[in-house]
Short mmCIF file of C-alpha atoms in Angstrom, two decimals:
data_model
loop_
_atom_site.label_atom_id
_atom_site.label_comp_id
_atom_site.label_asym_id
_atom_site.label_seq_id
_atom_site.Cartn_x
_atom_site.Cartn_y
_atom_site.Cartn_z
CA UNK A 1 5.11 -61.23 19.49
CA UNK A 2 3.32 -64.57 18.84
CA UNK A 3 5.29 -65.23 15.64
CA UNK A 4 8.68 -64.58 17.23
CA UNK A 5 7.60 -66.57 20.28
CA UNK A 6 6.74 -69.64 18.23
CA UNK A 7 9.92 -69.29 16.25
CA UNK A 8 11.92 -69.21 19.46
CA UNK A 9 10.03 -72.14 20.91
CA UNK A 10 10.81 -74.19 17.80
CA UNK A 11 14.47 -73.30 18.06
CA UNK A 12 14.64 -74.30 21.74
CA UNK A 13 12.88 -77.63 20.97
CA UNK A 14 15.39 -78.35 18.19
CA UNK A 15 18.38 -77.61 20.52
CA UNK A 16 16.79 -79.64 23.34
CA UNK A 17 16.26 -82.59 20.94
CA UNK A 18 19.84 -82.56 19.83
CA UNK A 19 21.15 -82.28 23.39
CA UNK A 20 18.92 -85.16 24.43
CA UNK A 21 20.31 -87.33 21.67
CA UNK A 22 23.85 -86.37 22.51
CA UNK A 23 23.35 -87.20 26.19
CA UNK A 24 21.80 -90.44 25.25
CA UNK A 25 24.70 -91.39 22.96
CA UNK A 26 27.20 -90.44 25.71
CA UNK A 27 25.26 -92.71 28.12
CA UNK A 28 25.02 -89.99 30.74
CA UNK A 29 23.55 -90.96 34.08
CA UNK A 30 19.70 -90.73 34.18
CA UNK A 31 19.52 -88.08 36.96
CA UNK A 32 22.03 -85.80 35.19
CA UNK A 33 20.30 -86.38 31.88
CA UNK A 34 16.94 -85.49 33.42
CA UNK A 35 18.41 -82.41 35.20
CA UNK A 36 19.79 -80.96 31.90
CA UNK A 37 16.67 -81.70 29.83
CA UNK A 38 13.79 -81.47 32.17
CA UNK A 39 15.38 -78.93 34.64
CA UNK A 40 17.76 -76.63 32.79
CA UNK A 41 16.23 -76.54 29.30
CA UNK A 42 12.68 -76.35 30.71
CA UNK A 43 13.68 -73.41 32.91
CA UNK A 44 15.56 -71.60 30.16
CA UNK A 45 12.75 -72.15 27.62
CA UNK A 46 10.01 -70.96 30.00
CA UNK A 47 11.90 -67.68 30.46
CA UNK A 48 12.89 -67.06 26.90
CA UNK A 49 9.43 -67.76 25.61
CA UNK A 50 8.29 -64.51 27.27
CA UNK A 51 11.11 -62.39 25.78
CA UNK A 52 9.50 -61.74 22.27
CA UNK A 53 6.20 -60.60 23.93
CA UNK A 54 8.04 -58.35 26.36
CA UNK A 55 10.12 -56.85 23.62
CA UNK A 56 7.17 -56.14 21.29
CA UNK A 57 5.27 -54.68 24.27
CA UNK A 58 8.08 -52.37 25.17
CA UNK A 59 8.44 -51.38 21.50
CA UNK A 60 5.11 -49.87 21.33
CA UNK A 61 5.33 -48.38 24.87
CA UNK A 62 8.69 -46.89 23.92
CA UNK A 63 7.09 -45.33 20.78
CA UNK A 64 4.39 -43.77 22.94
CA UNK A 65 6.72 -42.59 25.48
CA UNK A 66 9.31 -41.14 23.08
CA UNK A 67 6.53 -39.33 21.06
CA UNK A 68 5.41 -37.54 24.19
CA UNK A 69 1.99 -39.24 24.34
CA UNK A 70 2.62 -41.45 27.45
CA UNK A 71 3.02 -38.39 29.66
CA UNK A 72 -0.36 -37.19 28.54
CA UNK A 73 -1.89 -40.58 29.24
CA UNK A 74 -0.75 -40.31 32.90
CA UNK A 75 -2.08 -36.76 32.97
CA UNK A 76 -5.53 -37.71 31.71
CA UNK A 77 -5.79 -40.73 33.94
CA UNK A 78 -4.80 -38.89 37.14
CA UNK A 79 -8.31 -37.63 37.96
CA UNK A 80 -9.83 -41.19 37.53
CA UNK A 81 -7.16 -43.03 39.46
CA UNK A 82 -7.22 -40.63 42.39
CA UNK A 83 -10.78 -41.85 43.14
CA UNK A 84 -9.26 -45.27 44.03
CA UNK A 85 -6.22 -43.82 45.80
CA UNK A 86 -3.62 -43.82 42.97
CA UNK A 87 -1.94 -41.11 40.98
CA UNK A 88 -1.78 -40.87 37.23
CA UNK A 89 1.79 -42.22 37.12
CA UNK A 90 0.50 -45.67 38.14
CA UNK A 91 -1.20 -46.14 34.80
CA UNK A 92 2.05 -46.92 33.03
CA UNK A 93 2.98 -49.99 35.16
CA UNK A 94 -0.63 -51.14 34.96
CA UNK A 95 -0.63 -51.01 31.26
CA UNK A 96 2.69 -52.92 31.15
CA UNK A 97 0.91 -55.46 33.42
CA UNK A 98 -1.27 -56.59 30.49
CA UNK A 99 1.98 -57.83 28.80
CA UNK A 100 3.85 -59.30 31.75
CA UNK A 101 3.62 -58.59 35.45
CA UNK A 102 7.39 -58.94 36.05
CA UNK A 103 8.47 -55.86 34.12
CA UNK A 104 5.25 -54.11 35.24
CA UNK A 105 6.28 -54.40 38.84
CA UNK A 106 9.81 -53.42 37.99
CA UNK A 107 8.37 -50.25 36.36
CA UNK A 108 6.90 -49.08 39.69
CA UNK A 109 10.46 -47.93 40.62
CA UNK A 110 9.71 -44.70 38.76
CA UNK A 111 6.98 -43.75 41.23
CA UNK A 112 8.24 -41.18 43.76
CA UNK A 113 5.84 -42.10 46.54
CA UNK A 114 6.46 -45.31 48.57
CA UNK A 115 2.70 -45.52 49.21
CA UNK A 116 1.76 -45.27 45.54
CA UNK A 117 4.57 -47.70 44.60
CA UNK A 118 3.41 -50.43 47.08
CA UNK A 119 -0.28 -49.98 46.14
CA UNK A 120 0.50 -50.21 42.45
CA UNK A 121 2.55 -53.39 42.99
CA UNK A 122 -0.38 -55.04 44.76
CA UNK A 123 -2.82 -54.03 42.00
CA UNK A 124 -0.68 -54.82 38.91
CA UNK A 125 -1.25 -58.63 39.11
CA UNK A 126 -5.02 -58.03 38.56
CA UNK A 127 -4.17 -56.94 35.00
CA UNK A 128 -4.37 -60.08 32.93
CA UNK A 129 -0.92 -60.69 31.41
CA UNK A 130 -0.12 -63.14 28.62
CA UNK A 131 0.79 -65.92 31.05
CA UNK A 132 -2.84 -66.05 32.17
CA UNK A 133 -4.12 -66.41 28.60
CA UNK A 134 -3.69 -70.29 28.43
CA UNK A 135 -5.69 -70.60 31.71
CA UNK A 136 -8.43 -68.28 30.41
CA UNK A 137 -8.57 -70.34 27.18
CA UNK A 138 -9.01 -73.59 29.05
CA UNK A 139 -11.73 -72.12 31.29
CA UNK A 140 -13.58 -70.47 28.41
CA UNK A 141 -13.36 -73.65 26.26
CA UNK A 142 -14.64 -75.83 29.15
CA UNK A 143 -17.59 -73.78 30.46
CA UNK A 144 -18.88 -71.58 27.51
CA UNK A 145 -20.36 -72.51 24.11
CA UNK A 146 -18.38 -71.51 21.03
CA UNK A 147 -20.48 -68.52 20.11
CA UNK A 148 -19.97 -66.90 23.59
CA UNK A 149 -16.25 -67.77 24.02
CA UNK A 150 -14.94 -64.39 22.64
CA UNK A 151 -17.32 -62.49 24.85
CA UNK A 152 -16.38 -64.61 27.84
CA UNK A 153 -12.60 -64.00 27.15
CA UNK A 154 -13.14 -60.20 27.09
CA UNK A 155 -15.31 -60.48 30.24
CA UNK A 156 -12.43 -62.24 32.10
CA UNK A 157 -10.10 -59.33 31.26
CA UNK A 158 -12.61 -56.76 32.35
CA UNK A 159 -13.43 -58.77 35.55
CA UNK A 160 -9.73 -58.64 36.47
CA UNK A 161 -9.74 -54.88 36.09
CA UNK A 162 -12.90 -54.49 38.16
CA UNK A 163 -11.39 -56.72 40.83
CA UNK A 164 -8.30 -54.48 40.87
CA UNK A 165 -10.49 -51.34 41.25
CA UNK A 166 -12.41 -52.92 44.08
CA UNK A 167 -9.20 -54.04 45.80
CA UNK A 168 -7.76 -50.46 45.37
CA UNK A 169 -10.86 -49.04 46.99
CA UNK A 170 -10.50 -51.39 49.93
CA UNK A 171 -6.74 -50.60 50.28
CA UNK A 172 -7.43 -46.84 50.22
CA UNK A 173 -9.67 -47.15 53.27
CA UNK A 174 -7.56 -49.67 55.25
CA UNK A 175 -3.83 -50.24 54.72
CA UNK A 176 -3.03 -47.21 52.56
CA UNK A 177 -4.99 -44.33 54.01
CA UNK A 178 -4.31 -40.83 52.78
CA UNK A 179 -4.07 -39.17 49.42
CA UNK A 180 -1.54 -39.85 46.65
CA UNK A 181 1.15 -37.36 46.01
CA UNK A 182 0.21 -34.38 43.89
CA UNK A 183 0.62 -34.91 40.17
CA UNK A 184 3.30 -32.64 38.90
CA UNK A 185 4.69 -33.42 35.40
CA UNK A 186 6.15 -31.45 32.60
CA UNK A 187 4.34 -32.41 29.40
CA UNK A 188 6.95 -32.82 26.57
CA UNK A 189 6.29 -31.64 23.02
CA UNK A 190 5.04 -34.12 20.50
CA UNK A 191 7.79 -35.48 18.29
CA UNK A 192 8.77 -38.34 16.09
CA UNK A 193 10.31 -41.24 18.15
CA UNK A 194 14.04 -41.68 17.90
CA UNK A 195 15.17 -45.15 16.71
CA UNK A 196 18.18 -44.93 18.98
CA UNK A 197 16.32 -44.03 22.21
CA UNK A 198 13.62 -46.59 21.45
CA UNK A 199 16.17 -49.35 20.85
CA UNK A 200 18.04 -48.39 23.97
CA UNK A 201 14.91 -48.56 26.14
CA UNK A 202 13.88 -51.86 24.67
CA UNK A 203 17.36 -53.29 25.33
CA UNK A 204 17.37 -52.05 28.90
CA UNK A 205 13.90 -53.40 29.69
CA UNK A 206 14.58 -56.80 28.07
CA UNK A 207 17.90 -57.09 29.86
CA UNK A 208 16.32 -56.10 33.18
CA UNK A 209 13.58 -58.74 32.63
CA UNK A 210 16.10 -61.49 31.91
CA UNK A 211 18.16 -60.60 34.92
CA UNK A 212 15.27 -60.36 37.34
CA UNK A 213 13.00 -63.09 36.09
CA UNK A 214 15.65 -65.52 34.87
CA UNK A 215 17.10 -66.32 38.25
CA UNK A 216 13.70 -66.79 39.95
CA UNK A 217 12.07 -68.87 37.23
CA UNK A 218 15.22 -70.84 36.50
CA UNK A 219 15.70 -71.78 40.13
CA UNK A 220 12.04 -72.58 40.54
CA UNK A 221 12.25 -75.00 37.56
CA UNK A 222 15.21 -76.73 39.12
CA UNK A 223 13.44 -77.12 42.39
CA UNK A 224 10.26 -78.46 40.76
CA UNK A 225 12.36 -80.93 38.79
CA UNK A 226 14.11 -82.07 42.00
CA UNK A 227 10.77 -82.65 43.77
CA UNK A 228 9.30 -84.53 40.84
CA UNK A 229 12.38 -86.77 40.38
CA UNK A 230 13.37 -87.73 43.93
CA UNK A 231 11.41 -89.04 46.87
CA UNK A 232 12.00 -88.24 50.57
CA UNK A 233 14.96 -90.68 50.69
CA UNK A 234 16.47 -89.15 47.46
CA UNK A 235 15.63 -92.25 45.43
CA UNK A 236 14.75 -91.75 41.76
#
């Protein structure tokens, strides 16, 4: 998704530049100008920049699911995940969490058990999503020599998984005592993925991401702009 993300970022920057020039030519008040450019366009751009990655992620997950393989992944992982208090169904949201935590947490709706659903939601952010990659890059570049940077990057991803396993072990013995629900699932036959069903699933997931994430991130961008622009007496 990196190519499409960069292409989308360039498009947003061009539109932002044109809008900035038009607002300047119209001599719009500085606070309104700043709100549109630094608040609205920044919020929209921050949300849309994740869409290509989410779409590509769901493309491959949809292919796995429609081919009948994803159900077998949950079946094979059930025995391992039960040792930390989860069922095999939790593996799908946790895999999605490596792409983006927002649709991953939304995917926990498919879990039938309230206990498993809440526990999976708490563990999913330990999976390193793409939004954490710039932070990892900064830390690796600052504290590790070049020849060890790739190893350190992989280590940070594995460290997140290990922390999630440890946290699951603690939750199993404290907040979420008991056993996960029995794993009962009909394994579908292997088949070639259908373009129609894959496209429908991608559309539904991307639309759900925009509807859920857009409002929160957009409003947060406006609030951050307001706090950066005005003081306690509402002076610029």
